GROMACS .gro file of C-alpha atoms in nm:
model
  235
    1UNK     CA    1   3.185  -1.980  -6.992
    2UNK     CA    2   3.123  -2.257  -6.741
    3UNK     CA    3   2.817  -2.222  -6.524
    4UNK     CA    4   2.831  -2.275  -6.150
    5UNK     CA    5   2.669  -2.592  -6.024
    6UNK     CA    6   2.556  -2.683  -5.677
    7UNK     CA    7   2.613  -3.006  -5.487
    8UNK     CA    8   2.322  -3.169  -5.671
    9UNK     CA    9   2.433  -3.062  -6.020
   10UNK     CA   10   2.192  -2.768  -6.017
   11UNK     CA   11   2.270  -2.418  -6.131
   12UNK     CA   12   2.378  -2.212  -5.833
   13UNK     CA   13   2.460  -1.848  -5.768
   14UNK     CA   14   2.620  -1.657  -5.483
   15UNK     CA   15   2.281  -1.550  -5.340
   16UNK     CA   16   2.090  -1.879  -5.356
   17UNK     CA   17   2.131  -1.932  -4.981
   18UNK     CA   18   1.926  -1.625  -4.901
   19UNK     CA   19   1.562  -1.650  -4.798
   20UNK     CA   20   1.314  -1.572  -5.073
   21UNK     CA   21   1.026  -1.337  -4.995
   22UNK     CA   22   0.694  -1.325  -5.175
   23UNK     CA   23   0.650  -0.955  -5.242
   24UNK     CA   24   0.287  -0.991  -5.342
   25UNK     CA   25   0.202  -1.174  -5.017
   26UNK     CA   26   0.373  -0.914  -4.798
   27UNK     CA   27   0.209  -0.632  -4.991
   28UNK     CA   28  -0.132  -0.791  -4.932
   29UNK     CA   29  -0.059  -0.828  -4.561
   30UNK     CA   30   0.051  -0.464  -4.537
   31UNK     CA   31  -0.261  -0.350  -4.720
   32UNK     CA   32  -0.486  -0.552  -4.488
   33UNK     CA   33  -0.306  -0.414  -4.182
   34UNK     CA   34  -0.343  -0.057  -4.303
   35UNK     CA   35  -0.713  -0.110  -4.373
   36UNK     CA   36  -0.763  -0.257  -4.026
   37UNK     CA   37  -0.582   0.033  -3.859
   38UNK     CA   38  -0.782   0.282  -4.064
   39UNK     CA   39  -1.111   0.116  -3.966
   40UNK     CA   40  -1.008   0.107  -3.599
   41UNK     CA   41  -0.919   0.475  -3.613
   42UNK     CA   42  -1.259   0.559  -3.760
   43UNK     CA   43  -1.438   0.359  -3.486
   44UNK     CA   44  -1.229   0.525  -3.216
   45UNK     CA   45  -1.313   0.868  -3.356
   46UNK     CA   46  -1.684   0.790  -3.369
   47UNK     CA   47  -1.680   0.655  -3.013
   48UNK     CA   48  -1.501   0.969  -2.896
   49UNK     CA   49  -1.758   1.193  -3.062
   50UNK     CA   50  -2.037   0.995  -2.895
   51UNK     CA   51  -1.868   1.028  -2.554
   52UNK     CA   52  -1.811   0.653  -2.528
   53UNK     CA   53  -1.506   0.435  -2.477
   54UNK     CA   54  -1.382   0.235  -2.774
   55UNK     CA   55  -1.373  -0.144  -2.754
   56UNK     CA   56  -1.265  -0.387  -3.021
   57UNK     CA   57  -1.568  -0.509  -3.217
   58UNK     CA   58  -1.693  -0.861  -3.153
   59UNK     CA   59  -1.605  -1.127  -3.407
   60UNK     CA   60  -1.860  -1.388  -3.298
   61UNK     CA   61  -1.603  -1.631  -3.158
   62UNK     CA   62  -1.604  -1.481  -2.807
   63UNK     CA   63  -1.732  -1.666  -2.501
   64UNK     CA   64  -1.933  -1.537  -2.208
   65UNK     CA   65  -1.733  -1.398  -1.919
   66UNK     CA   66  -1.690  -1.636  -1.625
   67UNK     CA   67  -1.560  -1.593  -1.275
   68UNK     CA   68  -1.184  -1.621  -1.239
   69UNK     CA   69  -1.090  -1.971  -1.118
   70UNK     CA   70  -0.756  -1.869  -0.964
   71UNK     CA   71  -0.633  -1.566  -0.775
   72UNK     CA   72  -0.417  -1.311  -0.953
   73UNK     CA   73  -0.051  -1.366  -0.866
   74UNK     CA   74   0.089  -1.027  -0.765
   75UNK     CA   75   0.370  -1.146  -0.536
   76UNK     CA   76   0.562  -1.409  -0.736
   77UNK     CA   77   0.821  -1.155  -0.858
   78UNK     CA   78   0.870  -0.975  -0.526
   79UNK     CA   79   1.242  -0.945  -0.451
   80UNK     CA   80   1.347  -1.056  -0.800
   81UNK     CA   81   1.561  -0.859  -1.045
   82UNK     CA   82   1.466  -0.859  -1.414
   83UNK     CA   83   1.682  -0.720  -1.695
   84UNK     CA   84   1.480  -0.537  -1.959
   85UNK     CA   85   1.626  -0.399  -2.284
   86UNK     CA   86   1.636  -0.023  -2.309
   87UNK     CA   87   1.349   0.118  -2.510
   88UNK     CA   88   1.147  -0.205  -2.497
   89UNK     CA   89   0.846  -0.023  -2.358
   90UNK     CA   90   0.713   0.315  -2.466
   91UNK     CA   91   0.475   0.441  -2.200
   92UNK     CA   92   0.251   0.147  -2.117
   93UNK     CA   93   0.294  -0.019  -2.456
   94UNK     CA   94   0.543  -0.308  -2.467
   95UNK     CA   95   0.706  -0.529  -2.206
   96UNK     CA   96   0.885  -0.327  -1.941
   97UNK     CA   97   0.955  -0.319  -1.568
   98UNK     CA   98   0.629  -0.386  -1.385
   99UNK     CA   99   0.320  -0.602  -1.430
  100UNK     CA  100   0.292  -0.712  -1.792
  101UNK     CA  101  -0.023  -0.818  -1.978
  102UNK     CA  102   0.081  -1.036  -2.271
  103UNK     CA  103  -0.264  -1.030  -2.438
  104UNK     CA  104  -0.275  -0.649  -2.455
  105UNK     CA  105   0.104  -0.589  -2.467
  106UNK     CA  106   0.080  -0.338  -2.182
  107UNK     CA  107   0.296  -0.286  -1.872
  108UNK     CA  108   0.165  -0.137  -1.548
  109UNK     CA  109   0.384   0.007  -1.274
  110UNK     CA  110   0.172  -0.103  -0.977
  111UNK     CA  111  -0.054  -0.397  -0.903
  112UNK     CA  112  -0.369  -0.185  -0.860
  113UNK     CA  113  -0.354  -0.062  -1.220
  114UNK     CA  114  -0.281  -0.416  -1.339
  115UNK     CA  115  -0.574  -0.570  -1.150
  116UNK     CA  116  -0.803  -0.294  -1.277
  117UNK     CA  117  -0.687  -0.367  -1.632
  118UNK     CA  118  -0.743  -0.743  -1.587
  119UNK     CA  119  -1.107  -0.668  -1.502
  120UNK     CA  120  -1.158  -0.411  -1.778
  121UNK     CA  121  -1.369  -0.462  -2.087
  122UNK     CA  122  -1.072  -0.401  -2.316
  123UNK     CA  123  -0.879  -0.691  -2.161
  124UNK     CA  124  -1.182  -0.920  -2.168
  125UNK     CA  125  -1.229  -0.850  -2.538
  126UNK     CA  126  -0.857  -0.917  -2.595
  127UNK     CA  127  -0.879  -1.262  -2.434
  128UNK     CA  128  -1.191  -1.353  -2.630
  129UNK     CA  129  -1.470  -1.280  -2.384
  130UNK     CA  130  -1.777  -1.068  -2.444
  131UNK     CA  131  -1.784  -0.909  -2.101
  132UNK     CA  132  -2.136  -1.036  -2.046
  133UNK     CA  133  -2.228  -1.295  -1.783
  134UNK     CA  134  -2.484  -1.565  -1.845
  135UNK     CA  135  -2.798  -1.512  -1.641
  136UNK     CA  136  -2.851  -1.802  -1.402
  137UNK     CA  137  -3.188  -1.971  -1.368
  138UNK     CA  138  -3.392  -2.017  -1.052
  139UNK     CA  139  -3.287  -2.382  -1.013
  140UNK     CA  140  -2.919  -2.292  -1.039
  141UNK     CA  141  -2.959  -2.016  -0.780
  142UNK     CA  142  -3.130  -2.255  -0.535
  143UNK     CA  143  -2.861  -2.519  -0.590
  144UNK     CA  144  -2.587  -2.261  -0.530
  145UNK     CA  145  -2.754  -2.141  -0.209
  146UNK     CA  146  -2.785  -2.501  -0.086
  147UNK     CA  147  -2.417  -2.569  -0.155
  148UNK     CA  148  -2.304  -2.252   0.022
  149UNK     CA  149  -2.531  -2.325   0.319
  150UNK     CA  150  -2.404  -2.683   0.354
  151UNK     CA  151  -2.045  -2.563   0.332
  152UNK     CA  152  -2.095  -2.298   0.601
  153UNK     CA  153  -2.273  -2.545   0.828
  154UNK     CA  154  -1.990  -2.795   0.787
  155UNK     CA  155  -1.730  -2.528   0.862
  156UNK     CA  156  -1.928  -2.412   1.166
  157UNK     CA  157  -1.948  -2.765   1.306
  158UNK     CA  158  -1.581  -2.819   1.238
  159UNK     CA  159  -1.490  -2.493   1.412
  160UNK     CA  160  -1.692  -2.585   1.722
  161UNK     CA  161  -1.532  -2.926   1.743
  162UNK     CA  162  -1.183  -2.796   1.681
  163UNK     CA  163  -1.240  -2.513   1.931
  164UNK     CA  164  -1.329  -2.764   2.205
  165UNK     CA  165  -1.023  -2.969   2.121
  166UNK     CA  166  -0.803  -2.659   2.132
  167UNK     CA  167  -0.945  -2.557   2.470
  168UNK     CA  168  -0.888  -2.904   2.610
  169UNK     CA  169  -0.533  -2.908   2.480
  170UNK     CA  170  -0.469  -2.564   2.627
  171UNK     CA  171  -0.596  -2.678   2.967
  172UNK     CA  172  -0.364  -2.977   2.959
  173UNK     CA  173  -0.069  -2.756   2.865
  174UNK     CA  174  -0.144  -2.512   3.149
  175UNK     CA  175  -0.172  -2.798   3.399
  176UNK     CA  176   0.164  -2.937   3.283
  177UNK     CA  177   0.322  -2.591   3.315
  178UNK     CA  178   0.183  -2.547   3.669
  179UNK     CA  179   0.309  -2.892   3.770
  180UNK     CA  180   0.654  -2.811   3.631
  181UNK     CA  181   0.663  -2.484   3.830
  182UNK     CA  182   0.555  -2.667   4.147
  183UNK     CA  183   0.831  -2.926   4.102
  184UNK     CA  184   1.087  -2.653   4.040
  185UNK     CA  185   0.982  -2.462   4.353
  186UNK     CA  186   0.987  -2.784   4.557
  187UNK     CA  187   1.339  -2.868   4.440
  188UNK     CA  188   1.458  -2.512   4.516
  189UNK     CA  189   1.308  -2.519   4.866
  190UNK     CA  190   1.464  -2.857   4.938
  191UNK     CA  191   1.802  -2.734   4.819
  192UNK     CA  192   1.789  -2.422   5.039
  193UNK     CA  193   1.678  -2.627   5.339
  194UNK     CA  194   1.965  -2.870   5.284
  195UNK     CA  195   2.215  -2.582   5.260
  196UNK     CA  196   2.088  -2.424   5.583
  197UNK     CA  197   2.102  -2.756   5.764
  198UNK     CA  198   2.460  -2.808   5.643
  199UNK     CA  199   2.558  -2.459   5.762
  200UNK     CA  200   2.400  -2.527   6.101
  201UNK     CA  201   2.589  -2.854   6.137
  202UNK     CA  202   2.922  -2.687   6.049
  203UNK     CA  203   2.868  -2.407   6.302
  204UNK     CA  204   2.768  -2.650   6.575
  205UNK     CA  205   3.080  -2.854   6.510
  206UNK     CA  206   3.340  -2.576   6.474
  207UNK     CA  207   3.178  -2.285   6.657
  208UNK     CA  208   3.058  -1.941   6.547
  209UNK     CA  209   3.401  -1.833   6.414
  210UNK     CA  210   3.393  -2.075   6.128
  211UNK     CA  211   3.369  -1.913   5.788
  212UNK     CA  212   3.092  -2.040   5.569
  213UNK     CA  213   3.141  -1.996   5.193
  214UNK     CA  214   2.996  -1.665   5.082
  215UNK     CA  215   2.905  -1.549   5.431
  216UNK     CA  216   3.187  -1.290   5.478
  217UNK     CA  217   3.252  -1.191   5.116
  218UNK     CA  218   3.138  -0.833   5.175
  219UNK     CA  219   3.367  -0.789   5.477
  220UNK     CA  220   3.665  -0.926   5.284
  221UNK     CA  221   3.600  -0.687   4.997
  222UNK     CA  222   3.583  -0.386   5.232
  223UNK     CA  223   3.905  -0.492   5.401
  224UNK     CA  224   4.085  -0.523   5.066
  225UNK     CA  225   3.979  -0.164   4.989
  226UNK     CA  226   4.119  -0.039   5.320
  227UNK     CA  227   3.783   0.019   5.482
  228UNK     CA  228   3.787  -0.124   5.830
  229UNK     CA  229   3.442  -0.008   5.931
  230UNK     CA  230   3.205   0.282   5.954
  231UNK     CA  231   3.225   0.469   6.280
  232UNK     CA  232   3.029   0.770   6.406
  233UNK     CA  233   3.136   1.112   6.527
  234UNK     CA  234   2.861   1.120   6.784
  235UNK     CA  235   2.986   1.075   7.140
   0.00000   0.00000   0.00000
């Protein structure tokens, strides 16, 4: 019976393309995972009996907690629509609709819970921080106070200078607005005076019976409605 050969003259079978798994390696990984979960369960139980909250034990590779360099972004996804697979999150565990923490694999429905979690000891341990802050020395405290004082003094001087500039600019704007109103009133007065003078010239030339535009509009409207005038019954 002829044996099957591959492209490189090697013996081949119908299942050679499948991925090979090392059963011993996966069994060791499963055993280590089970031992870790068992140890974590024991520590959680002991912490509960002692009335304390459980935190992951330190490994020695953690760093001291430092102040956050950037602000938490809680508004970048406002107004956006995200499609999440059904059943992706169970309770808070897993990525779901809301604020997601990738380090802890938790989803929070509102930003207050998320911010509180970001500042919690459990999250700090998850990102490799001890939760302890290094105690600053006297020289560092004095240097920090000097920097803050210089910054506030600089801002105060800048505010005073900018305030004076803003006041001066506002005064110039108000003066320009008043001048524009004066010019507008002057032009309006001149226009009305010219119209009255023109009406006077027309009446002097043609007499009092001349009709000036707009002067008898009310009388014409009453006449078109059949109203000739308002008399009185008093004799």
